[in-house]
mmCIF file of C-alpha atoms in Angstrom:
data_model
loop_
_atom_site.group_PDB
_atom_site.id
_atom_site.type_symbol
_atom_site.label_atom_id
_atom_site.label_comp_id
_atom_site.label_asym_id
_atom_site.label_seq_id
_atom_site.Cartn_x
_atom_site.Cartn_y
_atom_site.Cartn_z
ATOM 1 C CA UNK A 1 184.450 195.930 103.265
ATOM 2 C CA UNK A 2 183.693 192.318 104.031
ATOM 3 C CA UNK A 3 185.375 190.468 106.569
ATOM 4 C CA UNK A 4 185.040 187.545 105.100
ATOM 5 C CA UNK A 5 188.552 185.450 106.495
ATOM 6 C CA UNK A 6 189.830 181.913 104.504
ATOM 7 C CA UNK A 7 192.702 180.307 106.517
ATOM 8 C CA UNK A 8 194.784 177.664 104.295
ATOM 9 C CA UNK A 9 197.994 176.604 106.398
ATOM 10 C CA UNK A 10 200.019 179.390 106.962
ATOM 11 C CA UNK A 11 198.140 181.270 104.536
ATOM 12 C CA UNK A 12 195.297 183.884 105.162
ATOM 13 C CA UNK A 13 192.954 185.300 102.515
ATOM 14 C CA UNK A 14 190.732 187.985 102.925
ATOM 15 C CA UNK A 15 188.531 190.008 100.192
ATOM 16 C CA UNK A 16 191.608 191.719 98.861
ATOM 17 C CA UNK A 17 194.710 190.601 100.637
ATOM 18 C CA UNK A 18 196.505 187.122 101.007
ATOM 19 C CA UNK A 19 198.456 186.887 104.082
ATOM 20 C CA UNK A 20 201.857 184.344 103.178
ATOM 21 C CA UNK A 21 205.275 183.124 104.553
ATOM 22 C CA UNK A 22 207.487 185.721 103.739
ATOM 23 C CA UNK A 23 210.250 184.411 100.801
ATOM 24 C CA UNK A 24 213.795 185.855 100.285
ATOM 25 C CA UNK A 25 212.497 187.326 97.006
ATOM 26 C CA UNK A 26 210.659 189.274 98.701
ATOM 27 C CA UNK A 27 213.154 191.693 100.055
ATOM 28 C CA UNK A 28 213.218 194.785 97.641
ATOM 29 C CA UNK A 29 209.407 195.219 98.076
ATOM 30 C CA UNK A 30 209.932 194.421 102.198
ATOM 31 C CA UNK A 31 212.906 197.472 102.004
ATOM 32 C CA UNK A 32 209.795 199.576 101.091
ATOM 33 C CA UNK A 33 208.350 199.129 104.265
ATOM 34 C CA UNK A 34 211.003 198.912 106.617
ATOM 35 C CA UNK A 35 213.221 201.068 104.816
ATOM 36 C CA UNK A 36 210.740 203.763 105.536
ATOM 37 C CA UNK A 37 211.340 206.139 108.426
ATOM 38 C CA UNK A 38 207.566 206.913 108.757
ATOM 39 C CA UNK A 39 207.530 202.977 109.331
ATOM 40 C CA UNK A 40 210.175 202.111 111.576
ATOM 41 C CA UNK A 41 210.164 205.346 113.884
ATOM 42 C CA UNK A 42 206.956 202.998 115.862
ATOM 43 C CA UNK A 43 208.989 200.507 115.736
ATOM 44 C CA UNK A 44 212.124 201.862 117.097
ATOM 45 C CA UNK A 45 213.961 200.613 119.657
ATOM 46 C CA UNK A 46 213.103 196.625 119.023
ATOM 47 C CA UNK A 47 213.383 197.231 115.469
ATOM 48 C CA UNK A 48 215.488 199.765 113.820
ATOM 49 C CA UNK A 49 215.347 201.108 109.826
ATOM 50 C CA UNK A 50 216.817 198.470 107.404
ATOM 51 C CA UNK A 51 219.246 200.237 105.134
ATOM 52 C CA UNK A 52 219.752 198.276 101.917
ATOM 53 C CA UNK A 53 217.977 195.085 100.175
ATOM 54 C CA UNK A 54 220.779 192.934 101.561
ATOM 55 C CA UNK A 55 220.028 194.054 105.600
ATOM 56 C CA UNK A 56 216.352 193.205 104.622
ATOM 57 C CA UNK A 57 217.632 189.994 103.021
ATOM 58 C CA UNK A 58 219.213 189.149 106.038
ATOM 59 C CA UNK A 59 216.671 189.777 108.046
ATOM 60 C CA UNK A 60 214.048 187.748 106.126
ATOM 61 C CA UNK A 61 216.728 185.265 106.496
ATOM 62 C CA UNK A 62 216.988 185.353 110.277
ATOM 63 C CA UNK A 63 212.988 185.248 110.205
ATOM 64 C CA UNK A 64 212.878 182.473 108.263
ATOM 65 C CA UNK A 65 215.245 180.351 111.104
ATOM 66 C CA UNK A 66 212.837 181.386 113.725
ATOM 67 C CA UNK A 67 211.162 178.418 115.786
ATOM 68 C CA UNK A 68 207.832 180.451 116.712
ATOM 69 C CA UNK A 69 205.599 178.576 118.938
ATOM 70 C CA UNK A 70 201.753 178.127 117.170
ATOM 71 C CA UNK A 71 199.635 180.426 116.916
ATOM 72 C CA UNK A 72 202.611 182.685 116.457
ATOM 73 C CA UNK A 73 203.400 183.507 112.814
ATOM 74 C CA UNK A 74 204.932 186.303 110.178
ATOM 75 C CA UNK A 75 203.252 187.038 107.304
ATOM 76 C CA UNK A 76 203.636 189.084 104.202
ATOM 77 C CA UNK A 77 200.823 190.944 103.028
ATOM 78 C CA UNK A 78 199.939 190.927 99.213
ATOM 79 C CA UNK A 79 197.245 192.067 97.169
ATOM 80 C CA UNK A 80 195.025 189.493 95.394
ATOM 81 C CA UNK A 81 194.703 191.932 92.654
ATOM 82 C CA UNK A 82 198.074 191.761 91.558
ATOM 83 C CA UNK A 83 200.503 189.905 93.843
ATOM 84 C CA UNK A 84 202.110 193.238 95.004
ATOM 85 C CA UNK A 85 203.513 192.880 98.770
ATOM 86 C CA UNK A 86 202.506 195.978 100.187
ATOM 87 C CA UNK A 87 203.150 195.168 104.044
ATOM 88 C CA UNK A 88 203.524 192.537 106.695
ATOM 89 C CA UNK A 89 201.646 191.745 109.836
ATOM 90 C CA UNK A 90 202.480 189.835 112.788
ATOM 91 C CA UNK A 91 201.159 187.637 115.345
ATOM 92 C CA UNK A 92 203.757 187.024 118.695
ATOM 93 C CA UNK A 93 204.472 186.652 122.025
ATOM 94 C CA UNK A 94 204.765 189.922 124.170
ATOM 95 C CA UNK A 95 207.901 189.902 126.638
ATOM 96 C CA UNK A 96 208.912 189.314 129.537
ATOM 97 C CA UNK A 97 206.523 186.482 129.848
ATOM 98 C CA UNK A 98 205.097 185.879 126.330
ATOM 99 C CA UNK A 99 202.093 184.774 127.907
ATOM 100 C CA UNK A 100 200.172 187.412 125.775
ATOM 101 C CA UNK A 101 199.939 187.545 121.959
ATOM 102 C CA UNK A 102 200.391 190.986 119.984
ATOM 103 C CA UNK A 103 198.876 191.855 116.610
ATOM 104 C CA UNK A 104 201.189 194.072 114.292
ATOM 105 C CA UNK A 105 200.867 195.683 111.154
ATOM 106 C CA UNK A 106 203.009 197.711 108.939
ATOM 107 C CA UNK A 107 202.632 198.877 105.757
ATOM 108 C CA UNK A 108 204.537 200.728 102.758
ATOM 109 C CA UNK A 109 203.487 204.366 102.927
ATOM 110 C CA UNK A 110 202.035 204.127 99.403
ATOM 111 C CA UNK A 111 199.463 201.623 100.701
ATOM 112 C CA UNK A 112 198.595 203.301 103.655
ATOM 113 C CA UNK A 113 194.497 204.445 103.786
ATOM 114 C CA UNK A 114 193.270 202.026 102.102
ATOM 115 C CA UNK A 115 192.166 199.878 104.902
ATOM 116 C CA UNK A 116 194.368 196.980 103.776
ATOM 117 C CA UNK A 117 196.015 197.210 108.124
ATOM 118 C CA UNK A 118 192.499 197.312 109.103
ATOM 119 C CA UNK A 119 192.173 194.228 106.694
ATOM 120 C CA UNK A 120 195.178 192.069 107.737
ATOM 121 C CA UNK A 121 194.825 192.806 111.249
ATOM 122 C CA UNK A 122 190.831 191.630 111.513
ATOM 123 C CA UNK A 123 192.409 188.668 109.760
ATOM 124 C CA UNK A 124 194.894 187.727 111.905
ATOM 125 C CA UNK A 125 192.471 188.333 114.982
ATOM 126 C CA UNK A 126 190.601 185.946 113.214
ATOM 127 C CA UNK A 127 192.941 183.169 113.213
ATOM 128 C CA UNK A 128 194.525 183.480 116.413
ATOM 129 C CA UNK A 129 190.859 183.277 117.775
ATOM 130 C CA UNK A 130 190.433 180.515 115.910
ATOM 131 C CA UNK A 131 193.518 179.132 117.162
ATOM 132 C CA UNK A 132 192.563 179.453 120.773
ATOM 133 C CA UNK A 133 193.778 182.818 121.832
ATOM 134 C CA UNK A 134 191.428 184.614 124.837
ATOM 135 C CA UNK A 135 192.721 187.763 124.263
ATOM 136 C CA UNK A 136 194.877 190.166 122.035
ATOM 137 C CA UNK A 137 197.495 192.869 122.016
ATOM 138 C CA UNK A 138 198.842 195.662 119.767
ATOM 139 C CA UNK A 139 201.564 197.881 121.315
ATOM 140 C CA UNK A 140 201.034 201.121 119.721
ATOM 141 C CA UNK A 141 202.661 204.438 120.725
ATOM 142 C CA UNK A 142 199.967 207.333 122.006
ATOM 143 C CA UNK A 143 201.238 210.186 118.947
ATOM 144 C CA UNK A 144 200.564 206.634 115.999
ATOM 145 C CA UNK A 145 197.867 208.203 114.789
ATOM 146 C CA UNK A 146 197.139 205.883 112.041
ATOM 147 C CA UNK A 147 198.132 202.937 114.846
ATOM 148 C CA UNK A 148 195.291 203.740 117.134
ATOM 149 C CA UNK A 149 192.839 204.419 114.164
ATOM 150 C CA UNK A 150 193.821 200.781 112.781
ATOM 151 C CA UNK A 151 193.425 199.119 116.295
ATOM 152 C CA UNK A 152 190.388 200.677 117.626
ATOM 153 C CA UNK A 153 188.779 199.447 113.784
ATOM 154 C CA UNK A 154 189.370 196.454 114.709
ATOM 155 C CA UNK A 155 187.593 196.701 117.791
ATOM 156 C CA UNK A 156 190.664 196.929 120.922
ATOM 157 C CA UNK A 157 190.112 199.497 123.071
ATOM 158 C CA UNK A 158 192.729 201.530 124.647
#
């Protein structure tokens, strides 16, 4: 796989993905990843399960008002193939002193092992290099298997 990264505004586009703004269309396909248990239990306590399309609308919504500070962003995750949103992937401030960025990821179960976490995540360490930031972050829990595998292919270290 090629890591070959195209930034375009707040787009990102990578051999098979395209990293976008996140649209209030896009909440059935976004219930499919955070309406999964095997998603959210990692994600649990700052985020818990959404229940319906209309929490996830909501919550898209409350994204959307967001005033993140550059190189902070949230982006859906597509694939060029087809337009299909398969996950989303993250780039914020760690608390309390959001002096550090962290890199998430999460997919819809029915995309996972494909690489496409692997994919979006060596993108978005891409631009937030790009974009000046000395050093990243993921926050992964020590039994997230497929967390650590994504993060150490991407080159962190524990």
């Amino acid at each position: 796989m090629g890591h070959r990264v195209d930034v375009q505004g707040d787009r990102i586009e990578t051999p098979r993905l395209t990293l976008r703004a996140w649209a209030m269309t896009d909440a059935p396909a976004a219930l499919a990843v955070y309406g999964a248990e095997d998603v959210t239990r990692w994600l649990s306590p700052a985020m818990e399960r959404v229940a319906d399309v209309a929490d996830m609308q909501t919550l898209l919504e409350r994204w959307a008002a967001e005033e993140l500070e550059p190189p902070q962003r949230r982006w859906a995750i597509e694939l060029r193939a087809d337009g299909s949103l398969v996950g989303s992937t993250t780039l914020r401030a760690l608390p309390p002193g959001e002096e550090d960025l962290e890199i998430g990821w999460q997919l819809a179960p029915e995309h996972w092992g494909h690489g496409y976490g692997v994919e979006a995540a060596h993108a978005v360490a891409h631009y937030a290099f790009e974009e000046g930031a000395e050093e990243l972050f993921s926050v992964v829990r020590p039994r997230n298997a497929r967390g650590i595998a994504v993060a150490r292919r991407i080159g962190m270290e524990w």
